[in-house]
Coordinates of C-alpha atoms in Angstrom, one line a residue:
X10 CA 35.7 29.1 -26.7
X11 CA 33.6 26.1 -27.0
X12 CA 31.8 25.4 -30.3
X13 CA 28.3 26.2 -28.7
X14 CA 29.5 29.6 -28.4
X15 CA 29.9 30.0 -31.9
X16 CA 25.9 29.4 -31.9
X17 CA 24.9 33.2 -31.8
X18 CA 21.8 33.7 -29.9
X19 CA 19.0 31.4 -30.9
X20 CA 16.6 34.0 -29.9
X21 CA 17.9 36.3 -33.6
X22 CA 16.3 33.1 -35.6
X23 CA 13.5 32.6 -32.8
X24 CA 12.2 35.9 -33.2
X25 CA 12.4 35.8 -37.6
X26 CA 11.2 32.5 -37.7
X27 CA 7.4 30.9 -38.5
X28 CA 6.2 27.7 -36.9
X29 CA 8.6 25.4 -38.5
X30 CA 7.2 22.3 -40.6
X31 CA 8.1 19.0 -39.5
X32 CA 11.0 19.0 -42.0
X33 CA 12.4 22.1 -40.2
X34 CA 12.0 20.5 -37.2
X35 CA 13.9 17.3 -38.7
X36 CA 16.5 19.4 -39.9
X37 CA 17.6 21.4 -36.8
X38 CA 17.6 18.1 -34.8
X39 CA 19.7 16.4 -37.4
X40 CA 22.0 20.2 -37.1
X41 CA 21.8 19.8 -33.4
X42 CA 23.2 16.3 -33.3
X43 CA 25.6 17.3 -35.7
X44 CA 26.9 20.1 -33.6
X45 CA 27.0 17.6 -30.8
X46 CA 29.0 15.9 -32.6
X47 CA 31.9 18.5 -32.9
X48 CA 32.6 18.3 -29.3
X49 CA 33.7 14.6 -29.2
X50 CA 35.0 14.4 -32.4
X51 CA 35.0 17.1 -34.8
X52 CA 36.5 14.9 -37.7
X53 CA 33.1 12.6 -37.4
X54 CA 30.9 15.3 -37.2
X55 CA 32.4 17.3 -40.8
X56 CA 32.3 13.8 -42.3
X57 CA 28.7 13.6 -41.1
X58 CA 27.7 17.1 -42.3
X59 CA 29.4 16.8 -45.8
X60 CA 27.5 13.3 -46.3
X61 CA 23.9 15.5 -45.3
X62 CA 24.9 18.6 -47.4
X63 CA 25.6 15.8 -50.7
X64 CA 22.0 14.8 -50.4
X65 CA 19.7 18.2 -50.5
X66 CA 22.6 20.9 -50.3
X67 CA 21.1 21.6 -46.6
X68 CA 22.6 25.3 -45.3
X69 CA 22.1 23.5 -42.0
X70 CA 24.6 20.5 -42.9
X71 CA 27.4 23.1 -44.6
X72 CA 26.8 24.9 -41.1
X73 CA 27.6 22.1 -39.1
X74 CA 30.6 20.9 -41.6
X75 CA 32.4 24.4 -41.2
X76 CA 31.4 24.7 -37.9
X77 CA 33.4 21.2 -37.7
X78 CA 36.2 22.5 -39.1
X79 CA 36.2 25.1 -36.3
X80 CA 36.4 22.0 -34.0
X81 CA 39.3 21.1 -36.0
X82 CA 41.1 24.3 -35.1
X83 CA 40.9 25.1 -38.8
X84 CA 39.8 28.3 -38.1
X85 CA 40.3 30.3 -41.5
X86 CA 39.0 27.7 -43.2
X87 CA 35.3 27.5 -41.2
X88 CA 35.1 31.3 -40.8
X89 CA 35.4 31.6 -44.6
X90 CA 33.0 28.9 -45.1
X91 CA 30.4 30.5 -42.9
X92 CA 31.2 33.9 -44.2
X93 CA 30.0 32.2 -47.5
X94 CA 27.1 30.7 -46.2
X95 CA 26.3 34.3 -44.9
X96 CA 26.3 35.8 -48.2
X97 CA 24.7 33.2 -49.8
X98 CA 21.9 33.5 -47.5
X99 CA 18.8 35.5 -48.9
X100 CA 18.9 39.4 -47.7
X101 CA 15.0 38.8 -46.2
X102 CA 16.5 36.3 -43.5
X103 CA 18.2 39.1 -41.7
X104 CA 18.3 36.9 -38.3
X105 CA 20.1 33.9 -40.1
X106 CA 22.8 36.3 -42.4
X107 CA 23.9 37.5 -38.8
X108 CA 23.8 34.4 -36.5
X109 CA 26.5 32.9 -39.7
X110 CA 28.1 36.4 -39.7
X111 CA 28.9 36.8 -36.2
X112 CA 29.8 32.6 -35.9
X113 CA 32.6 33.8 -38.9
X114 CA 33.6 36.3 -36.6
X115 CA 34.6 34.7 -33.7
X116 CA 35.8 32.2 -35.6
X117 CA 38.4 35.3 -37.1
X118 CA 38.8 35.9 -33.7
X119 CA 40.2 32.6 -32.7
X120 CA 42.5 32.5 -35.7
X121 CA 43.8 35.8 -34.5
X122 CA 42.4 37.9 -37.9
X123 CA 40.8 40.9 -35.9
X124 CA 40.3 42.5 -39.0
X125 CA 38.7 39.8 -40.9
X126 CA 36.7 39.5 -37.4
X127 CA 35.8 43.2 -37.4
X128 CA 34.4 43.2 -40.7
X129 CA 32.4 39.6 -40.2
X130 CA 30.9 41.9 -37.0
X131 CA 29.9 45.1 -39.0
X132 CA 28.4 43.7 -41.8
X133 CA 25.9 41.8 -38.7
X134 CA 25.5 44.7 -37.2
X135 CA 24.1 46.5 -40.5
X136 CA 22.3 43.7 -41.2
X137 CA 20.3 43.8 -37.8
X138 CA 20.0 47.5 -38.6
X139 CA 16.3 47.7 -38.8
X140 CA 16.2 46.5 -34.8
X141 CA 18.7 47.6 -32.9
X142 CA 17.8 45.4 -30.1
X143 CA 19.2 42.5 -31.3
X144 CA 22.7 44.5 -32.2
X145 CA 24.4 44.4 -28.1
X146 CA 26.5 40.8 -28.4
X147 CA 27.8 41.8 -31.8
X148 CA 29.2 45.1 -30.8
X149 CA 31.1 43.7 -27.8
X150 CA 32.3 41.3 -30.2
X151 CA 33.5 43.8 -32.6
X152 CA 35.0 45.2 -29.7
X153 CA 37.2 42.4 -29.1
X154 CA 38.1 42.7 -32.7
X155 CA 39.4 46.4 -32.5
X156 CA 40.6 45.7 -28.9
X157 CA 42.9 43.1 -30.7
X158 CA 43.9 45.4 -32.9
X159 CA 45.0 48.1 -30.1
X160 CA 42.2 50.1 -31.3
X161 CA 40.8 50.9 -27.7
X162 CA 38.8 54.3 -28.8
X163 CA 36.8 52.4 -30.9
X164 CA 36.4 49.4 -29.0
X165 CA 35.1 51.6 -26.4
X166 CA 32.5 53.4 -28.7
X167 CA 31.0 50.2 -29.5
X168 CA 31.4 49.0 -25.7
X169 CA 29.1 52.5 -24.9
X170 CA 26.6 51.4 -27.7
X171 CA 25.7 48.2 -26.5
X172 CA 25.4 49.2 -22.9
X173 CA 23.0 52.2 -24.2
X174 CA 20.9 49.4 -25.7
X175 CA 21.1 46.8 -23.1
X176 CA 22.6 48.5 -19.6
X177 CA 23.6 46.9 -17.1
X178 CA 26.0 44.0 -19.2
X179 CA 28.7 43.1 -16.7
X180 CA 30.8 41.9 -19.0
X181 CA 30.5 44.9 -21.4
X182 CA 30.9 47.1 -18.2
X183 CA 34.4 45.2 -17.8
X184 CA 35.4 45.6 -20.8
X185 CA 34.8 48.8 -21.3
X186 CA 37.2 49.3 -17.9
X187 CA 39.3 47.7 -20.1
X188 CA 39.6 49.2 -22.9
X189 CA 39.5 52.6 -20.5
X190 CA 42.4 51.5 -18.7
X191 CA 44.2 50.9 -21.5
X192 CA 43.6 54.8 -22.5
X193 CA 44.7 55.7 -19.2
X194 CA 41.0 56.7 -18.1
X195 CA 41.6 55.1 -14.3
X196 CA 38.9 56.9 -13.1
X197 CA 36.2 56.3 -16.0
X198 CA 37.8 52.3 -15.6
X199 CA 37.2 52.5 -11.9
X200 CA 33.7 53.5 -11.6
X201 CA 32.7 50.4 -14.8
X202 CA 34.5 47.6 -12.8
X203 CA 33.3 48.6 -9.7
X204 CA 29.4 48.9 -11.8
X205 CA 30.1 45.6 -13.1
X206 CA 31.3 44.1 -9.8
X207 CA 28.6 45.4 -8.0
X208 CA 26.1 43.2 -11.0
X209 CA 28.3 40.1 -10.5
X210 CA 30.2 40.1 -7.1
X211 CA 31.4 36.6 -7.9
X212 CA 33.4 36.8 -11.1
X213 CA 37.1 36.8 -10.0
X214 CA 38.3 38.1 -13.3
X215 CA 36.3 41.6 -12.6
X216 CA 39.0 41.9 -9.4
X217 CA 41.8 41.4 -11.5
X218 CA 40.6 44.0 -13.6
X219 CA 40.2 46.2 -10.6
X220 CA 43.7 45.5 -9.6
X221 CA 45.1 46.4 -12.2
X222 CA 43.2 49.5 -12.6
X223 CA 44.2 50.7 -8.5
X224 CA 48.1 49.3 -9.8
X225 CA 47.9 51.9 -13.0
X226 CA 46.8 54.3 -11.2
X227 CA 49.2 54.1 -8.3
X228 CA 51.8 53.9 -10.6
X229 CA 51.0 56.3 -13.7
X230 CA 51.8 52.9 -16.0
X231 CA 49.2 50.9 -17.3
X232 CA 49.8 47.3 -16.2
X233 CA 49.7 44.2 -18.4
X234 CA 49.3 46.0 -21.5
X235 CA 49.4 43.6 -24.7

């Protein structure tokens, strides 16, 4: 996962935010270079984000600074940064509490804390509450979590919510093969790969999913299970 991943959909703070002021618009391209930073060297770009937050105490510049440590592959220590951030963050700014919430949670996911993850997702997902339109990449997030965590019933409940919101998701139809196949649905896995397949003929990794799904059948076993 690169670190502009970790950016959750620009369109949550596009949609909150009022014309920004030429400050605003100073600060995200300062946030923006600093992000650019991370990807060349993340060391620079927390040194570089520290140094910004020591002179107006900048959400933007801890952002990027935690976000660096992320680079770092300090990953408890920038998902419980941004976590912070999160909860620092006034309640009204709904858009920006969840973009930092759900950046904590993959961060939890990539130091292999589903739990920590799961509840980084559900407090974004109650905090988006009020429009549930903006709630589809966080529950297939959270269903990673719970996915790591063998959990597949309720990795598939939140895999069912999101397509209900936004259909036709390839990759939440695949997962939600997935997490069928897993619970030794082959038929229920069958007919999502072949849906998501049918959005997306191109992605290889759908026709390994399918494999594996015609292999479980055939066999009564569920291959590859973690």
């Amino acid at each position: 996962m690169t670190i502009a991943a970790l950016i959750l959909p620009l369109a949550l703070l596009q949609a909150e935010a009022p014309a920004p002021s030429a400050a605003d618009q100073e600060a995200e391209a300062r946030f923006e270079h600093c992000v650019a930073q991370i990807e060349r060297t993340p060391e620079r770009a927390y040194e570089e984000g520290m140094a910004w937050a020591s002179e107006g105490h900048s959400l933007q510049a801890y952002r990027c600074a935690a976000m660096a440590l992320i680079g770092e592959h300090r990953y408890d220590e920038g998902a419980r940064r941004l976590q912070s951030l999160a909860t620092a963050t006034s309640p009204d700014l709904t858009a920006l509490r969840a973009a930092l919430l759900s950046q904590a949670g993959n961060a939890w996911l990539l130091a292999h804390n589903p739990s920590q993850a799961r509840s980084a997702f559900t407090m974004a997902i109650t905090t988006l509450q009020a429009d549930p339109s903006q709630q589809p990449d966080l529950l297939i997030d959270r269903a990673r979590a719970y996915a790591m965590e063998h959990d597949y019933r309720h990795a598939e409940e939140d895999l069912s919510h999101s397509l209900e919101i936004r259909p036709n998701d390839a990759l939440a139809l695949q997962l939600r093969a997935e997490t069928r196949l897993r619970q030794s649905s082959f038929d229920l896995a069958e007919s999502d790969i072949n849906a998501a397949i049918a959005l997306d003929p191109r992605n290889v990794e759908f026709y390994k999913t399918r494999g594996d799904i015609i292999e479980s059948r055939r066999t009564g076993t569920v291959v590859d299970e973690q």
